PDB file of C-alpha atoms in Angstrom:
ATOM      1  CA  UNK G1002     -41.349  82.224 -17.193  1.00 69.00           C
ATOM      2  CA  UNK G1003     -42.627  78.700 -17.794  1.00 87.00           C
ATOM      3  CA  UNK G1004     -42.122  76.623 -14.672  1.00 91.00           C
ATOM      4  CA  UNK G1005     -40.598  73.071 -14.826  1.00 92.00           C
ATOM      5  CA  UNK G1006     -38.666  70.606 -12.523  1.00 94.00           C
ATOM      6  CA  UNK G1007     -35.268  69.842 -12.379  1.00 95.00           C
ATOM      7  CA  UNK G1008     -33.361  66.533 -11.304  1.00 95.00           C
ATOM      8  CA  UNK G1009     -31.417  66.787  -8.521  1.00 94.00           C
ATOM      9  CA  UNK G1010     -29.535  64.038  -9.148  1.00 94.00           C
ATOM     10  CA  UNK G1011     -28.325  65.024 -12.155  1.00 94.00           C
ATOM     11  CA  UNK G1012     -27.972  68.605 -12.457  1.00 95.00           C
ATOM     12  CA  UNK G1013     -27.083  71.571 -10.214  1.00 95.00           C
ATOM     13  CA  UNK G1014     -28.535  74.646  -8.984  1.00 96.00           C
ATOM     14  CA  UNK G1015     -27.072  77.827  -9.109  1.00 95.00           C
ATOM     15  CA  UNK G1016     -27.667  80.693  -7.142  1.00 96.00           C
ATOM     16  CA  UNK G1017     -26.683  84.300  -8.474  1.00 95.00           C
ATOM     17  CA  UNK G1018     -25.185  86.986  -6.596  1.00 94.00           C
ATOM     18  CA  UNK G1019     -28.370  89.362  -8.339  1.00 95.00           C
ATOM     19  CA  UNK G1020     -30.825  86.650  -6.650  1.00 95.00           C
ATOM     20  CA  UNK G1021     -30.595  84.751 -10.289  1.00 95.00           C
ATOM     21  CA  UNK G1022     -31.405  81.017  -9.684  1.00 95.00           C
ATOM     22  CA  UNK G1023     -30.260  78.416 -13.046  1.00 93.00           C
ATOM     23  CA  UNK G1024     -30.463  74.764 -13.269  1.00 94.00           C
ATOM     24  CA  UNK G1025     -27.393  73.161 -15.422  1.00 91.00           C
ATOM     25  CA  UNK G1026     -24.653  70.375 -15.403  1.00 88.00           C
ATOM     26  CA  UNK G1027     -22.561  70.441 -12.261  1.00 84.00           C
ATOM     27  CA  UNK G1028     -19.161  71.417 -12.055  1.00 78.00           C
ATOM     28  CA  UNK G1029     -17.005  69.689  -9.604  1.00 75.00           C
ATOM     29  CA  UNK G1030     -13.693  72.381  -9.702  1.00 74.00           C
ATOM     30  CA  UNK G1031     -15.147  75.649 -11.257  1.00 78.00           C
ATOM     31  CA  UNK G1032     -17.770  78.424 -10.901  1.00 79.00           C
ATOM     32  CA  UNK G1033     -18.029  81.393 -12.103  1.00 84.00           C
ATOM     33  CA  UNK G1034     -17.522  84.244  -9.554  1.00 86.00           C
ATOM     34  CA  UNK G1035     -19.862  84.735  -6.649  1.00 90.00           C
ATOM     35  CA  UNK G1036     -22.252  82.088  -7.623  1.00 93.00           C
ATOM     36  CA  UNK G1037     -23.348  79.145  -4.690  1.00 95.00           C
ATOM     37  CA  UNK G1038     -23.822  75.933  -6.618  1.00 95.00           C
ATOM     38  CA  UNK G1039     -26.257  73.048  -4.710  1.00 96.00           C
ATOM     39  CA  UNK G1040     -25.885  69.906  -6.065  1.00 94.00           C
ATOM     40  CA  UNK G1041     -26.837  66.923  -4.612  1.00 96.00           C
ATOM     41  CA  UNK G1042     -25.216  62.784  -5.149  1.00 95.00           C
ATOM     42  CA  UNK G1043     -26.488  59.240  -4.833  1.00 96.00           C
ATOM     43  CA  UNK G1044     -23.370  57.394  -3.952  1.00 97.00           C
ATOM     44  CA  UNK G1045     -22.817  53.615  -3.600  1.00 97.00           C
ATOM     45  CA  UNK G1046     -19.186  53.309  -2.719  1.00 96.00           C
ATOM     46  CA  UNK G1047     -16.136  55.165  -1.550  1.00 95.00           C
ATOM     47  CA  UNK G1048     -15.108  55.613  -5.269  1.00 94.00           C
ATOM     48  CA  UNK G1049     -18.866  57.804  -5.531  1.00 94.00           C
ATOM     49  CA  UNK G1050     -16.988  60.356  -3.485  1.00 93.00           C
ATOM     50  CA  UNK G1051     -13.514  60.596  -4.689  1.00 91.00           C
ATOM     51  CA  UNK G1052     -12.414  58.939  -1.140  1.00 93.00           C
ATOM     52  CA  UNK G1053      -8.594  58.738  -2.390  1.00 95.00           C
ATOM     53  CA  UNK G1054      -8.516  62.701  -3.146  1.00 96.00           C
ATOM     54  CA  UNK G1055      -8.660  65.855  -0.714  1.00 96.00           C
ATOM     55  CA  UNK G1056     -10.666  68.571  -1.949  1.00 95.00           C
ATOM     56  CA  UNK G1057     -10.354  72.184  -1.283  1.00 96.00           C
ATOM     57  CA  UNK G1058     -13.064  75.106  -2.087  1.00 94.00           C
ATOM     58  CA  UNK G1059     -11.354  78.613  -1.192  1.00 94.00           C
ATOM     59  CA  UNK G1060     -13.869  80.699  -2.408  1.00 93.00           C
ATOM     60  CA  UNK G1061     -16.241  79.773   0.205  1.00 94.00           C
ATOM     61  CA  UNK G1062     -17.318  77.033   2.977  1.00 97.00           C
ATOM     62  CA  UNK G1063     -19.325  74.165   1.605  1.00 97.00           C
ATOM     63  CA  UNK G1064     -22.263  72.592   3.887  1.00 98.00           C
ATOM     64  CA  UNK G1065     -22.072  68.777   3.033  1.00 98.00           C
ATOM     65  CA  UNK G1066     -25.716  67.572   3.950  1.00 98.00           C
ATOM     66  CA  UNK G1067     -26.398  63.768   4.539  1.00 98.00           C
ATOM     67  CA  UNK G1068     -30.358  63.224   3.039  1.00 98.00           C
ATOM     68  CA  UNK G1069     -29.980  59.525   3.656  1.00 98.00           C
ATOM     69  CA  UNK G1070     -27.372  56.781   4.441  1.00 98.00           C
ATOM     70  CA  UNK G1071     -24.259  57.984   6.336  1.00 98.00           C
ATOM     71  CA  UNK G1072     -20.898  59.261   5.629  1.00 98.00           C
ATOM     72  CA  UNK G1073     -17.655  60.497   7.456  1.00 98.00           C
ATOM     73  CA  UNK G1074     -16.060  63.720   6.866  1.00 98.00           C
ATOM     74  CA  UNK G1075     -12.378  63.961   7.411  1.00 97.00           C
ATOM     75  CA  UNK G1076     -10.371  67.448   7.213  1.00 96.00           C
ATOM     76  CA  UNK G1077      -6.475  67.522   6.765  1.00 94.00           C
ATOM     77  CA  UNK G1078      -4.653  68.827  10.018  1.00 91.00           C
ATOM     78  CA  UNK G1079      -3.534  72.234   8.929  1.00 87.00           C
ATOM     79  CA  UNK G1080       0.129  71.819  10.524  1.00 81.00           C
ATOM     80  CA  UNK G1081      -0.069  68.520   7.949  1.00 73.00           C
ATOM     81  CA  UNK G1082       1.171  66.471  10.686  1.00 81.00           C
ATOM     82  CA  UNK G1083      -1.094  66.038  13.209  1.00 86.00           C
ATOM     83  CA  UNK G1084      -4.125  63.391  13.137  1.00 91.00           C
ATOM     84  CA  UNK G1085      -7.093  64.140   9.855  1.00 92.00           C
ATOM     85  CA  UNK G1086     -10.455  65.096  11.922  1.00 95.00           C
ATOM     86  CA  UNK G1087     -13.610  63.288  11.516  1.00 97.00           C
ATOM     87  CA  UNK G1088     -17.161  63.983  11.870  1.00 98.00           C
ATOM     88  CA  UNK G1089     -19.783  61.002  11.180  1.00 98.00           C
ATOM     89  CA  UNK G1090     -22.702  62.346   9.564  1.00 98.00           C
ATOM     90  CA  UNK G1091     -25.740  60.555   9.308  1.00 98.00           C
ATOM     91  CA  UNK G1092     -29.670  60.860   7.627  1.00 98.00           C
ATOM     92  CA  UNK G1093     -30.639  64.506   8.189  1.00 98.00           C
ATOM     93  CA  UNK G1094     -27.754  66.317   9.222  1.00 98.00           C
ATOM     94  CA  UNK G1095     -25.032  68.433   7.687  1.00 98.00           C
ATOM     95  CA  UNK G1096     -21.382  69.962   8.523  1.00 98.00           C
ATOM     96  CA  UNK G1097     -19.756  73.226   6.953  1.00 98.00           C
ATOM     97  CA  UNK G1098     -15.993  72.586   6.297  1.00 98.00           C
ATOM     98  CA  UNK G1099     -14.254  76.242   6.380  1.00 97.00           C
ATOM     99  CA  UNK G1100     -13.240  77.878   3.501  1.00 96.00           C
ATOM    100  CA  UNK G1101      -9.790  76.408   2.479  1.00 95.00           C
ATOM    101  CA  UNK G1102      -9.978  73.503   4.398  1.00 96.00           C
ATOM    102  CA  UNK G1103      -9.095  70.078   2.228  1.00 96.00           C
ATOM    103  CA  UNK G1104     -11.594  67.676   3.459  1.00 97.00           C
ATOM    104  CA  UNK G1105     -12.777  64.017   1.987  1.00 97.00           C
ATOM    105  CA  UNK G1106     -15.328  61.335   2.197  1.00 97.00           C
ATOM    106  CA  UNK G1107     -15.869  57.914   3.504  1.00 97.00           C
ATOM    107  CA  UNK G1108     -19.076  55.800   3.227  1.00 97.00           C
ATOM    108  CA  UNK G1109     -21.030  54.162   5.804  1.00 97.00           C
ATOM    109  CA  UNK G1110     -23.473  52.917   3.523  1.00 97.00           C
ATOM    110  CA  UNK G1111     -25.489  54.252   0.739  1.00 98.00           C
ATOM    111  CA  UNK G1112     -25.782  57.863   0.619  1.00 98.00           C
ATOM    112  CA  UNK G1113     -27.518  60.522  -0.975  1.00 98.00           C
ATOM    113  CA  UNK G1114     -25.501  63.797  -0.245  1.00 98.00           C
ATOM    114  CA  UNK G1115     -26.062  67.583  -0.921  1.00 97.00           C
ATOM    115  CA  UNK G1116     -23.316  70.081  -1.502  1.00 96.00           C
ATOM    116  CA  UNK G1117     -23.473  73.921  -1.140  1.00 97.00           C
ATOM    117  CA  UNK G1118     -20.638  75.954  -1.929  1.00 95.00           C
ATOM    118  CA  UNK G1119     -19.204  78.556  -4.088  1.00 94.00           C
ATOM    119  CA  UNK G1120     -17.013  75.957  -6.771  1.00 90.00           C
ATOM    120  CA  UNK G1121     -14.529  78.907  -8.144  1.00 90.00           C
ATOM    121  CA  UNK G1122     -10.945  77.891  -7.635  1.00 90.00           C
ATOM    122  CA  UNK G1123     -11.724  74.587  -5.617  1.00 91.00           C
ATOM    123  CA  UNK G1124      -9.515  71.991  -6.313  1.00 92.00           C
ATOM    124  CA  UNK G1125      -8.497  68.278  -6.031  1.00 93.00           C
ATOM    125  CA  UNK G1126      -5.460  66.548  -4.865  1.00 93.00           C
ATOM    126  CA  UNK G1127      -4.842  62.799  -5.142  1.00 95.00           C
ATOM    127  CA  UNK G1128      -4.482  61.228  -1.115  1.00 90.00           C
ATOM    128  CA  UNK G1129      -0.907  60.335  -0.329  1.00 82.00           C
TER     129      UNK G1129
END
């Protein structure tokens, strides 16, 4: 195997159930089955991290990892009525949303953000 570096910032590791590790483009809503994606974002503005839609990843929880900057995490109540929950992350720490839960970004400033979750059958939904 011929070792060489891969960009971060724009691709994504994979990590196979068999212990398999692949660099390749990222995929946002899909993954094939059993397979933990890491990719990780330099985001400038609210728009960087889809602020206006929920997201949802229900097969598995996602660790959302602040490198640098700061961000808020907000999860929809799951009675749908009750106030969204937030969490302020800033440089050096990370949160794991539960599997299923829809959950969205806000910036505090210039970010760069890691993701770690299992993509298959996550979704999007535009914020009412």
């Amino acid at each position: 195997m011929t070792l060489t570096t891969v960009d971060l910032f724009s691709s994504a590791l994979r990590f196979r159930p068999d212990g398999d590790v692949r660099a390749g483009a990222r995929r946002m809503t899909d993954g094939d089955p059993g397979v933990w994606q890491v990719a990780t974002f330099h985001v400038e503005t609210d728009a960087d991290v889809h602020a206006d839609h929920w997201e949802t990843h229900p097969d598995g929880e996602e660790a959302v990892c602040c490198l640098s900057g700061g961000v808020r995490l907000y999860v929809r109540p799951l009675d749908g009525d009750g106030p969204e929950e937030m969490v302020r992350l800033r440089a050096g720490t990370a949160v794991i949303v539960p599997r299923g839960r829809w959950h969205r970004l806000e910036l505090d400033a210039p970010s760069d953000l890691m993701s770690i979750t299992r993509r298959r059958g996550s979704r999007q939904e535009r914020r009412a």
